[in-house]
Amino acid sequence: MSTQININRHLGHIFEETVAKFPDREALVFPGMRLTFRQWDDLANALATKLEALGVETGDRVSLLL
Protein backbone atom coordinates (compact mmCIF):
# COMPACT_ATOMS: atom_id res chain seq x y z
CA MET A 1 0.00 0.00 0.00
CA SER A 2 1.39 3.40 -0.93
CA THR A 3 0.51 6.81 0.39
CA GLN A 4 0.47 9.79 -1.93
CA ILE A 5 1.84 13.00 -0.51
CA ASN A 6 0.89 16.37 -1.94
CA ILE A 7 4.18 18.27 -1.83
CA ASN A 8 2.45 21.52 -2.78
CA ARG A 9 0.68 21.85 0.58
CA HIS A 10 1.98 24.40 3.05
CA LEU A 11 3.14 22.96 6.38
CA GLY A 12 1.07 25.57 8.22
CA HIS A 13 -2.12 24.32 6.57
CA ILE A 14 -1.32 20.73 7.46
CA PHE A 15 -0.72 21.77 11.07
CA GLU A 16 -4.03 23.70 11.21
CA GLU A 17 -5.90 20.64 9.93
CA THR A 18 -4.21 18.47 12.56
CA VAL A 19 -5.13 20.92 15.34
CA ALA A 20 -8.75 20.86 14.16
CA LYS A 21 -8.86 17.05 14.10
CA PHE A 22 -6.92 16.32 17.29
CA PRO A 23 -6.93 19.44 19.51
CA ASP A 24 -6.55 17.59 22.81
CA ARG A 25 -4.03 14.96 21.73
CA GLU A 26 -0.46 15.28 22.92
CA ALA A 27 1.70 16.82 20.24
CA LEU A 28 4.97 17.50 22.04
CA VAL A 29 6.42 15.71 25.03
CA PHE A 30 9.53 16.92 26.80
CA PRO A 31 10.86 16.11 30.26
CA GLY A 32 8.56 18.01 32.60
CA MET A 33 6.35 19.43 29.82
CA ARG A 34 3.55 18.13 27.62
CA LEU A 35 1.65 20.14 25.02
CA THR A 36 -1.53 19.29 23.15
CA PHE A 37 -1.95 20.37 19.54
CA ARG A 38 -4.25 23.18 20.75
CA GLN A 39 -1.64 24.44 23.24
CA TRP A 40 1.09 24.27 20.61
CA ASP A 41 -1.13 26.19 18.18
CA ASP A 42 -1.83 28.84 20.82
CA LEU A 43 1.91 29.28 21.41
CA ALA A 44 2.60 29.49 17.68
CA ASN A 45 -0.11 32.13 17.26
CA ALA A 46 1.27 34.13 20.20
CA LEU A 47 4.73 34.05 18.61
CA ALA A 48 3.28 35.16 15.26
CA THR A 49 1.52 38.08 16.97
CA LYS A 50 4.77 39.16 18.66
CA LEU A 51 6.70 38.92 15.40
CA GLU A 52 4.07 41.04 13.62
CA ALA A 53 4.33 43.63 16.40
CA LEU A 54 8.08 43.76 15.72
CA GLY A 55 7.42 44.51 12.06
CA VAL A 56 7.89 41.05 10.57
CA GLU A 57 5.71 40.68 7.48
CA THR A 58 4.49 37.78 5.35
CA GLY A 59 7.38 36.60 3.21
CA ASP A 60 10.09 37.75 5.62
CA ARG A 61 12.56 35.11 6.69
CA VAL A 62 12.82 34.39 10.39
CA SER A 63 15.35 32.11 12.04
CA LEU A 64 14.21 30.11 15.07
CA LEU A 65 16.33 28.20 17.54
CA LEU A 66 14.36 25.33 19.01
GROMACS .gro file of N, CA and C in nm, residues 5-36:
model
   96
    5ILE      N    1   0.162   1.178  -0.127
    5ILE     CA    2   0.184   1.300  -0.051
    5ILE      C    3   0.179   1.418  -0.147
    6ASN      N    4   0.098   1.515  -0.114
    6ASN     CA    5   0.089   1.637  -0.194
    6ASN      C    6   0.199   1.732  -0.147
    7ILE      N    7   0.305   1.744  -0.224
    7ILE     CA    8   0.418   1.827  -0.183
    7ILE      C    9   0.391   1.976  -0.201
    8ASN      N   10   0.277   2.012  -0.257
    8ASN     CA   11   0.245   2.152  -0.278
    8ASN      C   12   0.168   2.213  -0.161
    9ARG      N   13   0.141   2.135  -0.058
    9ARG     CA   14   0.068   2.185   0.058
    9ARG      C   15   0.163   2.253   0.154
   10HIS      N   16   0.119   2.362   0.210
   10HIS     CA   17   0.198   2.440   0.305
   10HIS      C   18   0.193   2.371   0.441
   11LEU      N   19   0.306   2.362   0.507
   11LEU     CA   20   0.314   2.296   0.638
   11LEU      C   21   0.217   2.358   0.738
   12GLY      N   22   0.201   2.489   0.732
   12GLY     CA   23   0.107   2.557   0.822
   12GLY      C   24  -0.036   2.508   0.805
   13HIS      N   25  -0.076   2.483   0.682
   13HIS     CA   26  -0.212   2.432   0.657
   13HIS      C   27  -0.229   2.291   0.711
   14ILE      N   28  -0.127   2.210   0.694
   14ILE     CA   29  -0.132   2.073   0.746
   14ILE      C   30  -0.143   2.076   0.898
   15PHE      N   31  -0.067   2.165   0.962
   15PHE     CA   32  -0.072   2.177   1.107
   15PHE      C   33  -0.211   2.222   1.153
   16GLU      N   34  -0.269   2.322   1.085
   16GLU     CA   35  -0.403   2.370   1.121
   16GLU      C   36  -0.507   2.258   1.112
   17GLU      N   37  -0.497   2.177   1.008
   17GLU     CA   38  -0.590   2.064   0.993
   17GLU      C   39  -0.572   1.964   1.108
   18THR      N   40  -0.449   1.941   1.147
   18THR     CA   41  -0.421   1.847   1.256
   18THR      C   42  -0.475   1.901   1.387
   19VAL      N   43  -0.458   2.030   1.412
   19VAL     CA   44  -0.513   2.092   1.534
   19VAL      C   45  -0.665   2.077   1.537
   20ALA      N   46  -0.729   2.098   1.422
   20ALA     CA   47  -0.875   2.086   1.416
   20ALA      C   48  -0.922   1.943   1.442
   21LYS      N   49  -0.847   1.845   1.394
   21LYS     CA   50  -0.886   1.705   1.410
   21LYS      C   51  -0.854   1.650   1.549
   22PHE      N   52  -0.741   1.692   1.604
   22PHE     CA   53  -0.692   1.632   1.729
   22PHE      C   54  -0.649   1.739   1.831
   23PRO      N   55  -0.735   1.833   1.866
   23PRO     CA   56  -0.693   1.944   1.951
   23PRO      C   57  -0.640   1.903   2.088
   24ASP      N   58  -0.693   1.797   2.145
   24ASP     CA   59  -0.655   1.759   2.281
   24ASP      C   60  -0.555   1.644   2.288
   25ARG      N   61  -0.506   1.600   2.174
   25ARG     CA   62  -0.403   1.496   2.173
   25ARG      C   63  -0.267   1.557   2.201
   26GLU      N   64  -0.182   1.480   2.267
   26GLU     CA   65  -0.046   1.528   2.292
   26GLU      C   66   0.029   1.541   2.161
   27ALA      N   67   0.094   1.655   2.145
   27ALA     CA   68   0.170   1.682   2.024
   27ALA      C   69   0.319   1.683   2.052
   28LEU      N   70   0.357   1.740   2.165
   28LEU     CA   71   0.497   1.750   2.204
   28LEU      C   72   0.513   1.702   2.346
   29VAL      N   73   0.614   1.621   2.368
   29VAL     CA   74   0.642   1.571   2.503
   29VAL      C   75   0.790   1.591   2.531
   30PHE      N   76   0.817   1.667   2.634
   30PHE     CA   77   0.953   1.692   2.680
   30PHE      C   78   0.959   1.656   2.827
   31PRO      N   79   1.077   1.636   2.882
   31PRO     CA   80   1.086   1.611   3.026
   31PRO      C   81   1.023   1.728   3.103
   32GLY      N   82   0.922   1.699   3.180
   32GLY     CA   83   0.856   1.801   3.260
   32GLY      C   84   0.757   1.888   3.186
   33MET      N   85   0.728   1.858   3.059
   33MET     CA   86   0.635   1.943   2.982
   33MET      C   87   0.565   1.862   2.874
   34ARG      N   88   0.435   1.877   2.867
   34ARG     CA   89   0.355   1.813   2.762
   34ARG      C   90   0.263   1.918   2.702
   35LEU      N   91   0.252   1.920   2.569
   35LEU     CA   92   0.165   2.014   2.502
   35LEU      C   93   0.070   1.940   2.409
   36THR      N   94  -0.057   1.981   2.412
   36THR     CA   95  -0.153   1.929   2.315
   36THR      C   96  -0.136   2.009   2.186
   0.00000   0.00000   0.00000
